[in-house]
mmCIF file of C-alpha atoms and ligand atoms in Angstrom:
data_model
loop_
_atom_site.group_PDB
_atom_site.id
_atom_site.type_symbol
_atom_site.label_atom_id
_atom_site.label_comp_id
_atom_site.label_asym_id
_atom_site.label_seq_id
_atom_site.Cartn_x
_atom_site.Cartn_y
_atom_site.Cartn_z
ATOM 1 C CA MET A 1 4.078 16.436 8.028
ATOM 2 C CA PRO A 2 7.511 14.977 8.876
ATOM 3 C CA LEU A 3 8.516 12.167 6.574
ATOM 4 C CA THR A 4 6.902 8.950 7.683
ATOM 5 C CA SER A 5 8.203 5.405 7.653
ATOM 6 C CA ILE A 6 6.451 2.469 5.952
ATOM 7 C CA PRO A 7 6.077 0.599 9.277
ATOM 8 C CA ASP A 8 4.354 3.640 10.732
ATOM 9 C CA LEU A 9 2.044 3.857 7.783
ATOM 10 C CA ILE A 10 1.194 0.096 7.885
ATOM 11 C CA ALA A 11 0.363 0.490 11.612
ATOM 12 C CA ALA A 12 -1.810 3.419 10.823
ATOM 13 C CA VAL A 13 -3.911 1.748 8.109
ATOM 14 C CA ARG A 14 -4.411 -1.692 9.632
ATOM 15 C CA PRO A 15 -6.636 -3.591 9.371
ATOM 16 C CA GLY A 16 -7.008 -1.924 5.981
ATOM 17 C CA GLY A 17 -4.385 -1.931 3.226
ATOM 18 C CA LEU A 18 -1.652 0.580 2.488
ATOM 19 C CA GLY A 19 -1.832 2.098 -1.018
ATOM 20 C CA ALA A 20 1.527 2.580 -2.784
ATOM 21 C CA PHE A 21 1.407 4.420 -6.095
ATOM 22 C CA ASN A 22 4.063 4.848 -8.736
ATOM 23 C CA VAL A 23 5.264 8.309 -9.637
ATOM 24 C CA ILE A 24 6.488 8.964 -13.216
ATOM 25 C CA THR A 25 5.934 12.714 -13.512
ATOM 26 C CA LEU A 26 5.741 15.505 -11.056
ATOM 27 C CA GLU A 27 1.991 15.593 -11.716
ATOM 28 C CA HIS A 28 1.668 12.002 -10.480
ATOM 29 C CA ALA A 29 3.268 12.965 -7.129
ATOM 30 C CA GLU A 30 1.103 16.052 -6.765
ATOM 31 C CA ALA A 31 -2.041 14.084 -7.550
ATOM 32 C CA ILE A 32 -1.215 11.222 -5.145
ATOM 33 C CA ALA A 33 -0.424 13.667 -2.321
ATOM 34 C CA ALA A 34 -3.642 15.638 -2.942
ATOM 35 C CA ALA A 35 -5.631 12.367 -2.892
ATOM 36 C CA ALA A 36 -4.066 11.282 0.454
ATOM 37 C CA GLU A 37 -4.990 14.749 1.862
ATOM 38 C CA SER A 38 -8.610 14.620 0.678
ATOM 39 C CA ALA A 39 -9.089 10.981 1.673
ATOM 40 C CA LYS A 40 -7.262 11.555 4.954
ATOM 41 C CA ARG A 41 -5.302 8.308 4.413
ATOM 42 C CA PRO A 42 -1.589 7.544 4.449
ATOM 43 C CA VAL A 43 0.094 6.864 1.124
ATOM 44 C CA VAL A 44 3.350 5.750 -0.429
ATOM 45 C CA LEU A 45 4.951 7.562 -3.323
ATOM 46 C CA GLN A 46 7.060 5.072 -5.282
ATOM 47 C CA LEU A 47 9.841 5.703 -7.779
ATOM 48 C CA SER A 48 10.952 2.808 -9.929
ATOM 49 C CA GLU A 49 14.354 2.092 -11.453
ATOM 50 C CA ASN A 50 12.767 2.535 -14.878
ATOM 51 C CA THR A 51 11.535 5.981 -13.917
ATOM 52 C CA ALA A 52 14.947 6.919 -12.642
ATOM 53 C CA LEU A 53 16.362 5.838 -16.024
ATOM 54 C CA TYR A 54 13.708 7.840 -17.865
ATOM 55 C CA HIS A 55 14.634 10.962 -15.935
ATOM 56 C CA ARG A 56 18.383 10.292 -16.375
ATOM 57 C CA GLY A 57 18.806 9.818 -12.628
ATOM 58 C CA ILE A 58 16.586 9.454 -9.597
ATOM 59 C CA ALA A 59 17.613 12.689 -7.794
ATOM 60 C CA PRO A 60 15.301 15.302 -9.435
ATOM 61 C CA LEU A 61 12.058 13.405 -8.984
ATOM 62 C CA ALA A 62 13.064 11.827 -5.670
ATOM 63 C CA LEU A 63 13.852 15.252 -4.161
ATOM 64 C CA ALA A 64 10.504 16.594 -5.442
ATOM 65 C CA CYS A 65 8.677 13.669 -3.873
ATOM 66 C CA LEU A 66 10.464 14.102 -0.553
ATOM 67 C CA ARG A 67 9.533 17.736 -0.516
ATOM 68 C CA ILE A 68 5.911 17.101 -1.458
ATOM 69 C CA ALA A 69 5.778 14.502 1.324
ATOM 70 C CA ALA A 70 7.351 16.861 3.857
ATOM 71 C CA ASP A 71 5.006 19.715 2.928
ATOM 72 C CA SER A 72 1.812 17.625 2.974
ATOM 73 C CA ASP A 73 -0.728 17.371 5.779
ATOM 74 C CA ALA A 74 -1.007 13.644 4.960
ATOM 75 C CA ALA A 75 1.287 10.866 6.132
ATOM 76 C CA ILE A 76 3.382 10.128 3.087
ATOM 77 C CA ALA A 77 6.421 7.822 2.686
ATOM 78 C CA VAL A 78 8.720 7.852 -0.331
ATOM 79 C CA HIS A 79 9.866 4.446 -1.537
ATOM 80 C CA LEU A 80 12.297 3.158 -4.218
ATOM 81 C CA ASP A 81 10.456 0.442 -6.259
ATOM 82 C CA HIS A 82 12.091 -2.418 -8.186
ATOM 83 C CA ALA A 83 15.772 -1.528 -7.801
ATOM 84 C CA THR A 84 17.942 -4.175 -9.290
ATOM 85 C CA THR A 85 21.341 -2.629 -8.283
ATOM 86 C CA ALA A 86 22.906 -1.763 -4.956
ATOM 87 C CA GLU A 87 24.179 1.468 -6.513
ATOM 88 C CA LEU A 88 20.650 2.822 -7.149
ATOM 89 C CA ILE A 89 19.642 1.894 -3.548
ATOM 90 C CA HIS A 90 22.711 3.732 -2.182
ATOM 91 C CA THR A 91 21.912 6.798 -4.246
ATOM 92 C CA ALA A 92 18.271 6.831 -3.126
ATOM 93 C CA VAL A 93 19.155 6.462 0.528
ATOM 94 C CA ASP A 94 21.786 9.209 0.226
ATOM 95 C CA LEU A 95 18.998 11.488 -1.106
ATOM 96 C CA GLY A 96 16.847 10.836 1.949
ATOM 97 C CA ILE A 97 14.622 7.895 0.809
ATOM 98 C CA ARG A 98 14.034 5.620 3.815
ATOM 99 C CA SER A 99 12.410 2.662 2.168
ATOM 100 C CA VAL A 100 13.554 0.563 -0.760
ATOM 101 C CA MET A 101 12.642 -2.518 -2.708
ATOM 102 C CA TYR A 102 15.466 -4.745 -3.932
ATOM 103 C CA ASP A 103 14.233 -6.919 -6.842
ATOM 104 C CA GLY A 104 16.403 -10.020 -7.144
ATOM 105 C CA SER A 105 13.560 -12.122 -8.522
ATOM 106 C CA ALA A 106 15.293 -12.637 -11.884
ATOM 107 C CA LEU A 107 18.130 -14.438 -9.992
ATOM 108 C CA ASP A 108 17.916 -18.069 -8.956
ATOM 109 C CA TYR A 109 16.961 -18.624 -5.280
ATOM 110 C CA ALA A 110 20.473 -18.906 -3.882
ATOM 111 C CA ASP A 111 21.712 -15.804 -5.671
ATOM 112 C CA ASN A 112 18.514 -13.873 -4.732
ATOM 113 C CA VAL A 113 19.130 -14.807 -1.082
ATOM 114 C CA ALA A 114 22.838 -13.770 -1.196
ATOM 115 C CA ALA A 115 22.222 -10.445 -2.931
ATOM 116 C CA THR A 116 19.130 -9.573 -0.772
ATOM 117 C CA THR A 117 20.992 -10.410 2.447
ATOM 118 C CA ALA A 118 23.906 -8.139 1.589
ATOM 119 C CA ILE A 119 21.596 -5.237 0.715
ATOM 120 C CA THR A 120 19.382 -5.773 3.685
ATOM 121 C CA ALA A 121 22.391 -5.615 6.049
ATOM 122 C CA TRP A 122 23.476 -2.361 4.365
ATOM 123 C CA CYS A 123 19.930 -0.948 4.727
ATOM 124 C CA HIS A 124 19.512 -2.005 8.345
ATOM 125 C CA GLN A 125 22.802 -0.272 9.305
ATOM 126 C CA ARG A 126 21.078 2.880 8.206
ATOM 127 C CA ASP A 127 17.580 2.074 9.614
ATOM 128 C CA VAL A 128 16.166 1.832 6.067
ATOM 129 C CA HIS A 129 13.111 -0.386 5.471
ATOM 130 C CA ILE A 130 13.643 -2.997 2.773
ATOM 131 C CA GLU A 131 11.162 -4.917 0.656
ATOM 132 C CA ALA A 132 12.267 -7.924 -1.433
ATOM 133 C CA GLU A 133 10.633 -10.178 -3.883
ATOM 134 C CA LEU A 134 10.274 -13.941 -4.177
ATOM 135 C CA GLY A 135 8.398 -15.875 -6.772
ATOM 136 C CA ALA A 136 8.367 -19.392 -8.118
ATOM 137 C CA VAL A 137 8.811 -18.822 -11.854
ATOM 138 C CA GLY A 138 11.472 -16.850 -13.709
ATOM 139 C CA GLY A 139 11.106 -15.310 -17.141
ATOM 140 C CA LYS A 140 10.418 -11.827 -18.418
ATOM 141 C CA ASP A 141 7.898 -10.935 -15.638
ATOM 142 C CA GLY A 142 9.702 -12.808 -12.882
ATOM 143 C CA ALA A 143 7.557 -13.408 -9.839
ATOM 144 C CA HIS A 144 4.655 -11.511 -11.374
ATOM 145 C CA ALA A 145 4.085 -13.694 -14.405
ATOM 146 C CA PRO A 146 0.407 -14.747 -14.163
ATOM 147 C CA GLY A 147 1.276 -18.375 -13.433
ATOM 148 C CA ALA A 148 3.965 -17.684 -10.842
ATOM 149 C CA ARG A 149 3.322 -18.588 -7.210
ATOM 150 C CA THR A 150 5.376 -18.086 -4.096
ATOM 151 C CA ASP A 151 5.877 -21.202 -2.038
ATOM 152 C CA PRO A 152 5.029 -20.462 1.619
ATOM 153 C CA ASP A 153 7.801 -22.553 3.120
ATOM 154 C CA GLU A 154 10.359 -20.978 0.800
ATOM 155 C CA ALA A 155 9.003 -17.533 1.677
ATOM 156 C CA VAL A 156 9.460 -18.197 5.428
ATOM 157 C CA GLU A 157 13.028 -19.399 4.819
ATOM 158 C CA PHE A 158 13.782 -16.446 2.510
ATOM 159 C CA VAL A 159 12.660 -13.919 5.118
ATOM 160 C CA ARG A 160 14.605 -15.713 7.847
ATOM 161 C CA ALA A 161 17.762 -15.957 5.710
ATOM 162 C CA THR A 162 17.743 -12.375 4.439
ATOM 163 C CA GLY A 163 16.162 -10.382 7.274
ATOM 164 C CA VAL A 164 13.988 -8.305 4.939
ATOM 165 C CA ASP A 165 11.172 -6.153 6.387
ATOM 166 C CA ALA A 166 8.478 -6.855 3.754
ATOM 167 C CA LEU A 167 7.998 -9.412 0.988
ATOM 168 C CA ALA A 168 6.429 -9.111 -2.458
ATOM 169 C CA VAL A 169 4.837 -12.408 -3.309
ATOM 170 C CA ALA A 170 3.476 -14.000 -6.445
ATOM 171 C CA VAL A 171 -0.247 -14.881 -5.943
ATOM 172 C CA GLY A 172 -1.754 -14.381 -9.450
ATOM 173 C CA SER A 173 -1.211 -10.758 -10.426
ATOM 174 C CA ALA A 174 0.967 -9.541 -13.289
ATOM 175 C CA HIS A 175 2.504 -6.173 -14.079
ATOM 176 C CA ALA A 176 1.135 -3.698 -16.609
ATOM 177 C CA MET A 177 -2.292 -5.274 -17.164
ATOM 178 C CA HIS A 178 -4.792 -3.004 -18.986
ATOM 179 C CA THR A 179 -7.744 -5.119 -18.007
ATOM 180 C CA ARG A 180 -8.784 -5.865 -14.420
ATOM 181 C CA THR A 181 -9.252 -9.562 -14.884
ATOM 182 C CA ALA A 182 -6.517 -11.131 -12.674
ATOM 183 C CA GLU A 183 -7.848 -13.653 -10.225
ATOM 184 C CA LEU A 184 -5.736 -13.853 -7.040
ATOM 185 C CA ASP A 185 -5.223 -17.042 -5.023
ATOM 186 C CA ASN A 186 -6.766 -15.921 -1.724
ATOM 187 C CA ASP A 187 -6.035 -19.256 -0.042
ATOM 188 C CA LEU A 188 -2.385 -18.772 -0.843
ATOM 189 C CA ILE A 189 -2.497 -15.191 0.429
ATOM 190 C CA ALA A 190 -4.009 -16.348 3.734
ATOM 191 C CA HIS A 191 -1.420 -19.199 3.967
ATOM 192 C CA LEU A 192 1.436 -16.837 3.321
ATOM 193 C CA ALA A 193 0.110 -14.243 5.779
ATOM 194 C CA ALA A 194 -0.220 -16.910 8.488
ATOM 195 C CA LYS A 195 3.341 -18.154 8.051
ATOM 196 C CA VAL A 196 5.465 -15.197 6.897
ATOM 197 C CA PRO A 197 6.433 -12.869 9.767
ATOM 198 C CA VAL A 198 6.637 -9.639 7.681
ATOM 199 C CA PRO A 199 4.028 -7.624 5.736
ATOM 200 C CA LEU A 200 3.129 -8.968 2.322
ATOM 201 C CA VAL A 201 3.164 -6.763 -0.800
ATOM 202 C CA LEU A 202 1.069 -7.172 -3.899
ATOM 203 C CA HIS A 203 2.566 -5.975 -7.198
ATOM 204 C CA GLY A 204 0.590 -5.780 -10.418
ATOM 205 C CA SER A 205 -2.531 -4.689 -8.485
ATOM 206 C CA SER A 206 -3.868 -2.634 -11.403
ATOM 207 C CA GLY A 207 -4.965 -5.828 -13.119
ATOM 208 C CA VAL A 208 -7.030 -6.924 -10.045
ATOM 209 C CA PRO A 209 -10.729 -5.843 -9.805
ATOM 210 C CA ASP A 210 -11.881 -3.861 -6.868
ATOM 211 C CA HIS A 211 -13.482 -6.869 -5.146
ATOM 212 C CA GLY A 212 -10.219 -8.865 -5.631
ATOM 213 C CA LEU A 213 -8.148 -6.098 -4.011
ATOM 214 C CA ARG A 214 -10.552 -5.936 -1.059
ATOM 215 C CA ALA A 215 -10.364 -9.715 -0.707
ATOM 216 C CA ALA A 216 -6.533 -9.732 -0.940
ATOM 217 C CA VAL A 217 -6.368 -7.247 2.026
ATOM 218 C CA GLU A 218 -8.948 -9.294 3.935
ATOM 219 C CA HIS A 219 -6.835 -12.374 3.446
ATOM 220 C CA GLY A 220 -3.697 -10.694 4.706
ATOM 221 C CA MET A 221 -2.101 -8.613 1.942
ATOM 222 C CA THR A 222 -0.761 -5.350 3.386
ATOM 223 C CA LYS A 223 0.887 -3.084 0.807
ATOM 224 C CA ILE A 224 -0.890 -2.706 -2.503
ATOM 225 C CA ASN A 225 1.226 -1.389 -5.394
ATOM 226 C CA ILE A 226 -0.642 0.448 -8.153
ATOM 227 C CA ALA A 227 0.945 2.016 -11.209
ATOM 228 C CA THR A 228 -0.811 1.130 -14.562
ATOM 229 C CA ARG A 229 -4.241 2.240 -13.474
ATOM 230 C CA LEU A 230 -2.973 5.777 -12.857
ATOM 231 C CA ASN A 231 -1.298 5.880 -16.233
ATOM 232 C CA ILE A 232 -4.381 4.700 -17.991
ATOM 233 C CA ARG A 233 -6.379 7.476 -16.321
ATOM 234 C CA MET A 234 -3.726 10.125 -16.946
ATOM 235 C CA THR A 235 -3.209 9.266 -20.565
ATOM 236 C CA SER A 236 -6.888 8.987 -21.408
ATOM 237 C CA ALA A 237 -7.548 12.399 -19.850
ATOM 238 C CA ILE A 238 -4.772 13.963 -21.935
ATOM 239 C CA ARG A 239 -6.064 12.188 -25.054
ATOM 240 C CA ASP A 240 -9.622 13.373 -24.529
ATOM 241 C CA HIS A 241 -8.519 16.968 -23.780
ATOM 242 C CA LEU A 242 -6.291 17.219 -26.884
ATOM 243 C CA ALA A 243 -8.888 15.670 -29.205
ATOM 244 C CA ASN A 244 -11.174 18.615 -28.296
ATOM 245 C CA THR A 245 -8.559 21.363 -28.444
ATOM 246 C CA PRO A 246 -6.419 20.938 -31.605
ATOM 247 C CA ASP A 247 -4.874 24.440 -31.210
ATOM 248 C CA LEU A 248 -3.709 23.972 -27.609
ATOM 249 C CA SER A 249 -0.005 24.224 -26.857
ATOM 250 C CA ASP A 250 0.380 24.928 -23.123
ATOM 251 C CA PRO A 251 1.013 21.585 -21.366
ATOM 252 C CA ARG A 252 -0.543 22.883 -18.184
ATOM 253 C CA LYS A 253 -3.891 22.989 -19.951
ATOM 254 C CA TYR A 254 -3.965 19.239 -20.531
ATOM 255 C CA LEU A 255 -1.909 18.197 -17.501
ATOM 256 C CA THR A 256 -4.459 19.890 -15.173
ATOM 257 C CA PRO A 257 -7.258 17.449 -16.117
ATOM 258 C CA ALA A 258 -4.761 14.595 -16.275
ATOM 259 C CA ARG A 259 -3.608 15.324 -12.680
ATOM 260 C CA ALA A 260 -7.210 15.584 -11.469
ATOM 261 C CA ALA A 261 -7.993 12.204 -13.103
ATOM 262 C CA VAL A 262 -5.049 10.589 -11.282
ATOM 263 C CA GLN A 263 -6.137 12.119 -7.954
ATOM 264 C CA SER A 264 -9.613 10.778 -8.389
ATOM 265 C CA GLU A 265 -8.343 7.280 -9.109
ATOM 266 C CA VAL A 266 -5.999 7.278 -6.110
ATOM 267 C CA GLU A 267 -8.894 8.532 -3.894
ATOM 268 C CA HIS A 268 -10.936 5.588 -5.146
ATOM 269 C CA PHE A 269 -8.254 3.077 -4.210
ATOM 270 C CA LEU A 270 -7.525 4.714 -0.809
ATOM 271 C CA HIS A 271 -11.184 4.443 0.177
ATOM 272 C CA LEU A 272 -11.370 0.898 -1.157
ATOM 273 C CA LEU A 273 -8.301 -0.169 0.880
ATOM 274 C CA ALA A 274 -9.558 1.641 3.956
ATOM 275 C CA ASP A 275 -12.880 -0.238 3.795
ATOM 276 C CA ALA A 276 -11.224 -3.669 3.443
ATOM 277 C CA ARG A 277 -11.506 -5.550 6.727
ATOM 278 C CA PRO A 278 -10.801 -9.135 7.634
ATOM 279 C CA ASP A 279 -14.346 -9.523 8.828
ATOM 280 C CA ASP A 280 -15.917 -7.776 5.824
ATOM 281 C CA ASN A 281 -17.953 -10.421 3.979
ATOM 282 C CA ALA A 282 -19.418 -8.088 1.359
ATOM 283 C CA PRO A 283 -20.106 -9.980 -1.857
ATOM 284 C CA PRO A 284 -18.131 -9.173 -5.004
ATOM 285 C CA GLY A 285 -19.634 -7.267 -7.850
ATOM 286 C CA ASP A 286 -20.285 -3.959 -6.199
ATOM 287 C CA GLU A 287 -17.260 -2.138 -7.533
ATOM 288 C CA VAL A 288 -17.442 1.312 -9.087
ATOM 289 C CA GLU A 289 -15.091 2.360 -11.868
ATOM 290 C CA SER A 290 -13.982 5.799 -10.796
HETATM 291 ZN ZN1 LIG B 1 6.127 -4.354 -9.145
#
């Protein structure tokens, strides 16, 4: 399928949510694409700045993701996640990535607006979709510290001032949680969705239980970013396989079940997000750990 834009994918999944999954290894990308094909749902492959640093540059994995997206029967967009420099955004766009996130959340409000505005103008000159981030509390985890909250009036002004196409907001999730115990502020999500004129993005979604993710979409969250859950599943599959095969040396032998575990986790989330509807009043507590 030809490369697909994030706005096209959002339109295709509504009123459900758009699953966006972080790629660290080639096996992640293969698993996410296979899940999109089997679930018949659009999906976003995301590459973060940290992953680019890990691979000593974004090009090898970005080009692999673009090729996997182009060759897939599913609608797949490739997105740059959490870029903190214009240089990385320029490199990604030059490689063919058509959607980026600029993360200026560590800056104070005025500096975040100035930097995001300049990068947004550069992206829009090239018809590149741009997501930005706005939270209320600084610190190590920025907008996704558990106590951080995005102020709706500030969010409206931020989007107006910068011209961004999507906004990551702080509503109670945190990055890299290994338990699914985060409680989102659904009233704030609904308030933000009513006032902010661009799609809202949830980061740190791995720490949110299934019923919380469903409720977030039902209250107006659009793009759901998931990374840690995939890594938990991948690593535990590898750990289990190696524990039972002490003489094994071929990485393909343990990466095959790891890739299958990631695919099954992505399929679970794609079905969950597809089923979320604003008029769905299903009670919480019916989630299944896949
Ligand atoms: Zn994030």
